[in-house]
mmCIF file of C-alpha atoms in Angstrom:
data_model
loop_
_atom_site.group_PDB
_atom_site.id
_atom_site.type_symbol
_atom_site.label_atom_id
_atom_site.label_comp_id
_atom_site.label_asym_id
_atom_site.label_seq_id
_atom_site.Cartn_x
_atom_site.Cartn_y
_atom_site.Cartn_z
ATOM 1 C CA UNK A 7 1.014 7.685 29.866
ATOM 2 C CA UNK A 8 4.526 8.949 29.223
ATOM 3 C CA UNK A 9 4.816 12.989 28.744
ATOM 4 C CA UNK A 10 8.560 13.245 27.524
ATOM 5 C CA UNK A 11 9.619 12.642 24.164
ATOM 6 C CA UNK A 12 9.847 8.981 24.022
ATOM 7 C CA UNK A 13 12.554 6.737 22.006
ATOM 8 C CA UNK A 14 14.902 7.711 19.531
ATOM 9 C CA UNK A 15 13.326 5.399 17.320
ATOM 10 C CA UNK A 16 10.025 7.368 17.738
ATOM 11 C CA UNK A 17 11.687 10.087 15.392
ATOM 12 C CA UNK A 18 9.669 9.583 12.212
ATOM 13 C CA UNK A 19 7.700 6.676 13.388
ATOM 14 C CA UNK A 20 4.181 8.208 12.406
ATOM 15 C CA UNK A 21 5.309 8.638 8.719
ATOM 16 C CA UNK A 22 7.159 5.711 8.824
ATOM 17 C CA UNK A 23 4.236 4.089 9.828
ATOM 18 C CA UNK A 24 2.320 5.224 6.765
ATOM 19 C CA UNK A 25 4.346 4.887 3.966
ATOM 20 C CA UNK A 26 6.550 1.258 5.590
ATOM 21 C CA UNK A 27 4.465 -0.498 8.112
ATOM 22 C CA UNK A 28 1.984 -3.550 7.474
ATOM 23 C CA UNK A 29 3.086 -3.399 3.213
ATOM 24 C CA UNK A 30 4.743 -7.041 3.953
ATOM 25 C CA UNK A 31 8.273 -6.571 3.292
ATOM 26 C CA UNK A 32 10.169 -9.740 3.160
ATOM 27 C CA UNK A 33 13.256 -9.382 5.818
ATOM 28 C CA UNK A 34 17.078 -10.880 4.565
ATOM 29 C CA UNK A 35 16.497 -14.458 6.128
ATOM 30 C CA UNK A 36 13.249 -15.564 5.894
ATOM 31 C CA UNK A 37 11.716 -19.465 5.518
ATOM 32 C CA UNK A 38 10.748 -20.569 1.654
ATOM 33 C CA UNK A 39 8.154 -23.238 0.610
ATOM 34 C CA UNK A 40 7.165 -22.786 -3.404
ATOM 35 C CA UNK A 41 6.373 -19.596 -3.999
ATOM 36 C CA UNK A 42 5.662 -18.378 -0.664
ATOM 37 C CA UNK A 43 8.267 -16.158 1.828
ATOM 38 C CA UNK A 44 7.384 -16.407 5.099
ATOM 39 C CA UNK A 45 8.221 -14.845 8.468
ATOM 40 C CA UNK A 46 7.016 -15.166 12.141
ATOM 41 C CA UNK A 47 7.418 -12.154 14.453
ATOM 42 C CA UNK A 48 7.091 -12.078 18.236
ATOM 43 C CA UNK A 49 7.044 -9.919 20.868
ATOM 44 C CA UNK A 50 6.286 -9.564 24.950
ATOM 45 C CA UNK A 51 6.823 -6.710 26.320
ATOM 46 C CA UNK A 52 7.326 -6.569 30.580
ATOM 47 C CA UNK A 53 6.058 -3.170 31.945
ATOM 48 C CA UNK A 54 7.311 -1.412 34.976
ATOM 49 C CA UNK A 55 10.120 -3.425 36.167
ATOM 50 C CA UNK A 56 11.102 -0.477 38.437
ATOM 51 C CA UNK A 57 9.711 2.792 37.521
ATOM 52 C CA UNK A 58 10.223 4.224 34.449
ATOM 53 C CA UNK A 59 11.722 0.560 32.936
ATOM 54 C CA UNK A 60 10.710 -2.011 31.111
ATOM 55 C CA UNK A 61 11.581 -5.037 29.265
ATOM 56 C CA UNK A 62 11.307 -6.102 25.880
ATOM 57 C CA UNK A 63 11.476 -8.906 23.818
ATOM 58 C CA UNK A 64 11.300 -9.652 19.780
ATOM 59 C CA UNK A 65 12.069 -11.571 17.497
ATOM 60 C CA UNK A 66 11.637 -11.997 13.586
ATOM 61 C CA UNK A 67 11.902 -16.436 13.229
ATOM 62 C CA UNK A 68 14.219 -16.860 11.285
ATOM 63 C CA UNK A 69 15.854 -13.531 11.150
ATOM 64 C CA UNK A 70 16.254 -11.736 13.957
ATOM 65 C CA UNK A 71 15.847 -11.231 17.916
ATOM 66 C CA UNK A 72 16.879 -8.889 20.484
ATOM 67 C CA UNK A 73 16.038 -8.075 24.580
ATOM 68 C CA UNK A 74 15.967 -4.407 25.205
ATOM 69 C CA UNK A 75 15.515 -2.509 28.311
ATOM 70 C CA UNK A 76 13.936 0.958 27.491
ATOM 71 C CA UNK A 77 13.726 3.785 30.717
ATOM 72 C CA UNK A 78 11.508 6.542 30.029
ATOM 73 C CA UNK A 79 11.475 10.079 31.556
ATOM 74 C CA UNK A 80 9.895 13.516 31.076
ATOM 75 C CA UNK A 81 12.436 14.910 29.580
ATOM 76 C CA UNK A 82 14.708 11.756 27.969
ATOM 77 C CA UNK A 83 14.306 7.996 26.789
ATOM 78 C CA UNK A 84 16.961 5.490 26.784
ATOM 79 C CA UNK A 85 17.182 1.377 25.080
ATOM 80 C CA UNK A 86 20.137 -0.822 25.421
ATOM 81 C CA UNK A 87 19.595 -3.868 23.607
ATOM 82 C CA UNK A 88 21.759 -7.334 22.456
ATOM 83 C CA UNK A 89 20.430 -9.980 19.994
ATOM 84 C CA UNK A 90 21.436 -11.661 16.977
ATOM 85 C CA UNK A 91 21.184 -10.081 13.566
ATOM 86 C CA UNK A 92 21.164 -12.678 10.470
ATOM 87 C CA UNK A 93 22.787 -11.765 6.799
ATOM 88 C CA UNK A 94 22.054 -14.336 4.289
ATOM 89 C CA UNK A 95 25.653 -14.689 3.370
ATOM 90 C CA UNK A 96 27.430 -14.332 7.067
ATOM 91 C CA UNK A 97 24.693 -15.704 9.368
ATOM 92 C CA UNK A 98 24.331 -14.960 12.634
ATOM 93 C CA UNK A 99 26.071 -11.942 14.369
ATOM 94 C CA UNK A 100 25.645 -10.607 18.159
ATOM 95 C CA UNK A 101 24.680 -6.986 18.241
ATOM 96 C CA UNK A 102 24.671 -4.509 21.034
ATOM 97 C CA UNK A 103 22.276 -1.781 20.321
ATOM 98 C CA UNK A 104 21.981 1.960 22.522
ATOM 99 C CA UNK A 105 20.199 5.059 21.922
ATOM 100 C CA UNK A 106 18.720 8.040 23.706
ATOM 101 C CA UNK A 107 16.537 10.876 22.814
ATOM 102 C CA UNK A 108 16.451 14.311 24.911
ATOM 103 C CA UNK A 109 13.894 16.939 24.890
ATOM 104 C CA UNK A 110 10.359 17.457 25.190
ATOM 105 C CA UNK A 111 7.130 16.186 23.179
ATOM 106 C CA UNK A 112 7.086 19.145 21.275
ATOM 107 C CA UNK A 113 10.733 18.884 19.917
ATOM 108 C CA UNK A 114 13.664 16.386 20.487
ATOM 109 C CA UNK A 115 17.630 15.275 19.603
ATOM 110 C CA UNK A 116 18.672 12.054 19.877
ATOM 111 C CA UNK A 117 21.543 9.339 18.297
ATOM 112 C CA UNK A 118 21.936 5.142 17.813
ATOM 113 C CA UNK A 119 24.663 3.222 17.911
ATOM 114 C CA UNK A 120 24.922 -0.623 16.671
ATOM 115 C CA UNK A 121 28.024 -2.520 17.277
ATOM 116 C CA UNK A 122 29.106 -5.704 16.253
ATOM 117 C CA UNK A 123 30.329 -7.292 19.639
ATOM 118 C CA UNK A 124 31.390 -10.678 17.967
ATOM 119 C CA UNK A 125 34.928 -11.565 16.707
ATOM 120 C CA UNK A 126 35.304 -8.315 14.370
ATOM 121 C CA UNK A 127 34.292 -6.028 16.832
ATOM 122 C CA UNK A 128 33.006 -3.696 14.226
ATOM 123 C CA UNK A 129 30.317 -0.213 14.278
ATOM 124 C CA UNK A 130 27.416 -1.995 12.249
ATOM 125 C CA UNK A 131 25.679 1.822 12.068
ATOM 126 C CA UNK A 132 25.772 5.235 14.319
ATOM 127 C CA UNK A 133 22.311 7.159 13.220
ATOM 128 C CA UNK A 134 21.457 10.715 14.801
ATOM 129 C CA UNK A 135 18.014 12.908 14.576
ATOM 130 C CA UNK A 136 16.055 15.685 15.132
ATOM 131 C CA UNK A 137 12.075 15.943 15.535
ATOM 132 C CA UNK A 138 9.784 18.951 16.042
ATOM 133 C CA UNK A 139 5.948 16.743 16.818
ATOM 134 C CA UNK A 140 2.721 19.353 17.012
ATOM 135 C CA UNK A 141 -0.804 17.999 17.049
ATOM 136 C CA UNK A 142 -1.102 18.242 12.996
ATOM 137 C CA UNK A 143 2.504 18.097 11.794
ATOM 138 C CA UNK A 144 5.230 15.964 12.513
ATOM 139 C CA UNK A 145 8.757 16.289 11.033
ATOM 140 C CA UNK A 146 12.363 14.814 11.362
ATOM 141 C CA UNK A 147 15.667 14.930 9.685
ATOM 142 C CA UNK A 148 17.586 11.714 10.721
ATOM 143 C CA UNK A 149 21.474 11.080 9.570
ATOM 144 C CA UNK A 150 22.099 7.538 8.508
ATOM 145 C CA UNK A 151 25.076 5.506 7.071
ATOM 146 C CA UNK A 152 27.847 7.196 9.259
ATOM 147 C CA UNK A 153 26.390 10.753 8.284
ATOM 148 C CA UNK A 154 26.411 10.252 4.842
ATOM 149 C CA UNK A 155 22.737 9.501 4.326
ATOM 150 C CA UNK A 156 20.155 12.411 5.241
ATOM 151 C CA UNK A 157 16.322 11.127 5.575
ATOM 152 C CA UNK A 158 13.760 13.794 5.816
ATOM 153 C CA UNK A 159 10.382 12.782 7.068
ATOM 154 C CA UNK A 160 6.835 14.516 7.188
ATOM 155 C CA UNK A 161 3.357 13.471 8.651
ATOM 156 C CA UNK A 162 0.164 15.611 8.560
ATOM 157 C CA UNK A 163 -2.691 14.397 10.069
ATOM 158 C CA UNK A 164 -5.534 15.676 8.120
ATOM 159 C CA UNK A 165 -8.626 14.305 9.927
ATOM 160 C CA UNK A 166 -8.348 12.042 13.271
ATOM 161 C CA UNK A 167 -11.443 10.484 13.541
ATOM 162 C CA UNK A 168 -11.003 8.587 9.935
ATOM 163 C CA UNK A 169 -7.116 8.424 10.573
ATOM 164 C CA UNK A 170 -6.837 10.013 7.506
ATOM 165 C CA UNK A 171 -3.390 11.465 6.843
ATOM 166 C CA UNK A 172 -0.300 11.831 4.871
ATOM 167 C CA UNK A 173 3.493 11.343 5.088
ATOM 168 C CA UNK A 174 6.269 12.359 2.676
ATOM 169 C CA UNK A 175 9.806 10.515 2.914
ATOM 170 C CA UNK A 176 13.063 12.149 1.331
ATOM 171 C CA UNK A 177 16.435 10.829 1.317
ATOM 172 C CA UNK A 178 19.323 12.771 -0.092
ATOM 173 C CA UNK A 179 22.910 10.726 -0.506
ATOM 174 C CA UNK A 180 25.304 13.883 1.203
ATOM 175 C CA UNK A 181 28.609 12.156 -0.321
ATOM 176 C CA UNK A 182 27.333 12.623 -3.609
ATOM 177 C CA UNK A 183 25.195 14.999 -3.522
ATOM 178 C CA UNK A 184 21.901 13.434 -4.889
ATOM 179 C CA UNK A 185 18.873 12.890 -3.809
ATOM 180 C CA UNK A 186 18.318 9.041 -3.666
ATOM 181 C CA UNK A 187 14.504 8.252 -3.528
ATOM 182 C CA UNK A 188 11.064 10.219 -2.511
ATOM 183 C CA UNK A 189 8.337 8.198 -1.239
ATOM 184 C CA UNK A 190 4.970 9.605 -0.636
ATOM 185 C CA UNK A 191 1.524 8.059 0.852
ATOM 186 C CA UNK A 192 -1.621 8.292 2.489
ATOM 187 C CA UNK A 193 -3.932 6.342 4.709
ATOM 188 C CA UNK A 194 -7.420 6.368 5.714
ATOM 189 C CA UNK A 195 -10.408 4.676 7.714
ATOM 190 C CA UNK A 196 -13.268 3.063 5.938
ATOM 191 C CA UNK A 197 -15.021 2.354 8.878
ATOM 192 C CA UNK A 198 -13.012 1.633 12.182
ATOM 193 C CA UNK A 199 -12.683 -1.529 11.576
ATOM 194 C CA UNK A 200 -10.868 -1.380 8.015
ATOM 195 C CA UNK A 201 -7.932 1.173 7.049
ATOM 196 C CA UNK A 202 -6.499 1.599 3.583
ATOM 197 C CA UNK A 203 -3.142 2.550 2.725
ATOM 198 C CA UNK A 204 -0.996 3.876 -0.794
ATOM 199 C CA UNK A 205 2.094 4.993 -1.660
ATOM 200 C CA UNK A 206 4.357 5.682 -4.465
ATOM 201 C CA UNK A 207 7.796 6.219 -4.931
ATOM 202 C CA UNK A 208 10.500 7.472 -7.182
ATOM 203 C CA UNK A 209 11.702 4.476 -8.069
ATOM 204 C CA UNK A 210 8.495 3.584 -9.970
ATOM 205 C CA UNK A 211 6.981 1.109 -7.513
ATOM 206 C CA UNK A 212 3.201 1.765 -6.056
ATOM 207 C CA UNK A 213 1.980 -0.080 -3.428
ATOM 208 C CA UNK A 214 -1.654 -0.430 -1.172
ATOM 209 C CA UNK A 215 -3.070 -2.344 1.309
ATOM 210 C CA UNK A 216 -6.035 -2.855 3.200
ATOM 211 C CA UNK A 217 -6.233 -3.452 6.898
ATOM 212 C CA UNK A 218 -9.140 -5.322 8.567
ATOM 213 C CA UNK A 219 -9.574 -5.381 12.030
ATOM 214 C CA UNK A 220 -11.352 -8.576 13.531
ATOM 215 C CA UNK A 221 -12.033 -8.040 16.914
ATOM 216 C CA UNK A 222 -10.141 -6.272 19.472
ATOM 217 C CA UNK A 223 -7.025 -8.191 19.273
ATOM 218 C CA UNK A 224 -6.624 -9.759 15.690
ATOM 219 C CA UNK A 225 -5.953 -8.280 12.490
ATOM 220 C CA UNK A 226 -5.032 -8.927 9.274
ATOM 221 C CA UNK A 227 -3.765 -7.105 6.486
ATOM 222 C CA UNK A 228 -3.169 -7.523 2.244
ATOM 223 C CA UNK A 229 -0.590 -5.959 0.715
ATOM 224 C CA UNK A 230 0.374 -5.695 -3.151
ATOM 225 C CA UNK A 231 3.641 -3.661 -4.929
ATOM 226 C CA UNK A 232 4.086 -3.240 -8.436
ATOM 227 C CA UNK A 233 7.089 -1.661 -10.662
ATOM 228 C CA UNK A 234 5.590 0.742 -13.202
ATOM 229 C CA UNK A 235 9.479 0.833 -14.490
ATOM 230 C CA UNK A 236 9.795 -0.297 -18.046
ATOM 231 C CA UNK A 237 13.882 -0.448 -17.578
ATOM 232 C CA UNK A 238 13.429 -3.080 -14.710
ATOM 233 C CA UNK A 239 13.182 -6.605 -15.295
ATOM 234 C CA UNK A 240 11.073 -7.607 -11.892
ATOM 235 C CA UNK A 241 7.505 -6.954 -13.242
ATOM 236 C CA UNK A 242 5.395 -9.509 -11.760
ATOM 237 C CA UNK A 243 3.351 -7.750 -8.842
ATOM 238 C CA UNK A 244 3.868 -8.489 -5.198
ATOM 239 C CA UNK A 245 1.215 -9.702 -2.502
ATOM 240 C CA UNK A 246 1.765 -10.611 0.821
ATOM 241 C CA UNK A 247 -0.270 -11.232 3.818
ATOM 242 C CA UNK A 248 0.144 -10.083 7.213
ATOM 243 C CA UNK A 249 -1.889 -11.179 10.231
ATOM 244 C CA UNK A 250 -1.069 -9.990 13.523
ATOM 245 C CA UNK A 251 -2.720 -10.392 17.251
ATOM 246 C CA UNK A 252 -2.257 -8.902 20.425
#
C-alpha cells in the first residue's frame, strides 16, 4: 500500500465521491436510442511496470479515452496522460494531460495541466490544490478555470463501519466575486451489501441513489435528480442506471 500522498486528483476525491460519484451523470457525447442516454466505461489498469509505475487505461465509449502512466512515491505522485477528448460540436481533440502532488498523507500541494496538442495548440485547463487528510476530516481548496474558479471541499467521516459520512462542496466565482453553487450530501450503509446516497444543492436540484452490491465483483446502482426550481422549465425527474464490475 502506498504511504505518500497519492495523485493530484486524490485532492477532494472522498467528498467528491459522495456528493458526484455513481448519481449517473450523462457525459457530452454519449449514444441515444428513444428515451434512453447511454454510456460504456472501461478500464485496465497494469500494476508495477517498474517500481513505483503503472499503467492505465480508460475510456468512456463514445466520449472519451486516455493511457496514463502514474509513479507513486512517499513523498510525491506523478500522471502523464494523452487521449482523445470529444465536444459535441468540435469532435474529437488529442489531449496531453500532467500533474503532480507533493507532500505527505497528512497534508499535500499539487497542480494539472491539460493541453490541446492538436492543430490549435491551445491550454484546455491549468487546476492547482491544497489538501490537509486526518482520519475524520478531509479538506481541500482547489483553483479551477485558470484561477478564477475556487472549489472548497469537506468530508467527515462520521461512523466507518456503516460508511456513514458527509461532504460539503463550495465554489466561489473569484472574478466576480460570488459564490456560484453549494452542494451538500451524505451516505450510508444499510447493510454491507447496499449503500444509500443524497444530496442537495443550491441550485434547487436533490438527488439519491441506492447502491447494491451483488457479489464481490458486480454492482449496480439507481439514481434519480429532480429540480425543486419553479423558475426552471426542466421538471421531469431524472433516473439512470449504473452497473459496474470489477
Amino acid at each position: 500500500m502506498n504511504q505518500g500522498p497519492g495523485l493530484y486528483f486524490d485532492i477532494g476525491k472522498k467528498a467528491r465521491d459522495v456528493l458526484h460519484k455513481d448519481y449517473c451523470q450523462q457525459t457530452p457525447i454519449h449514444f441515444n436510442y428513444r428515451f434512453f442516454n447511454w454510456n460504456l466505461d472501461l478500464s485496465c489498469e497494469v500494476e508495477e511496470l517498474v517500481h513505483g509505475l503503472k499503467g492505465l487505461f480508460a475510456c468512456n465509449i463514445p466520449d472519451s479515452g486516455k493511457l496514463e502512466l502514474r509513479h507513486l512515491s512517499r513523498f510525491s505522485g506523478f500522471s502523464a496522460s494523452i487521449g482523445l477528448l470529444g465536444d459535441a460540436e468540435k469532435g474529437y481533440s488529442p489531449v496531453a494531460n500532467l500533474s503532480g502532488l507533493i507532500g505527505t498523507r497528512i497534508l499535500s500541494l499539487g497542480a494539472n495541466l491539460a493541453y490541446d496538442i492538436s492543430a490549435t495548440r491551445t491550454t484546455n485547463s491549468l487546476n492547482a490544490g491544497l489538501s490537509l487528510n486526518t482520519p475524520y476530516l478531509v479538506a481541500s481548496v482547489t483553483l479551477h478555470d485558470y484561477f478564477q474558479t475556487l472549489k472548497g471541499c469537506c468530508y467527515f467521516e462520521v461512523n466507518p463501519l456503516t460508511k456513514t459520512a458527509i461532504a460539503a462542496e463550495v465554489k466561489y466565482d473569484l472574478a466576480d466575486d460570488e459564490t456560484t453553487g453549494v452542494t451538500i450530501g451524505a451516505q450510508h450503509a444499510l447493510f454491507p451489501w447496499t449503500l444509500l446516497k443524497a444530496r442537495l444543492s443550491s441550485n434547487c436540484r436533490v438527488g439519491a441513489l441506492i447502491q447494491q452490491k451483488l457479489g464481490r465483483k458486480f454492482s449496480i446502482t439507481v439514481a434519480g435528480e429532480v429540480n425543486l426550481n419553479e423558475k426552471d422549465k426542466e421538471k421531469c425527474p431524472k433516473v439512470g442506471v449504473y452497473m459496474a464490475m470489477k
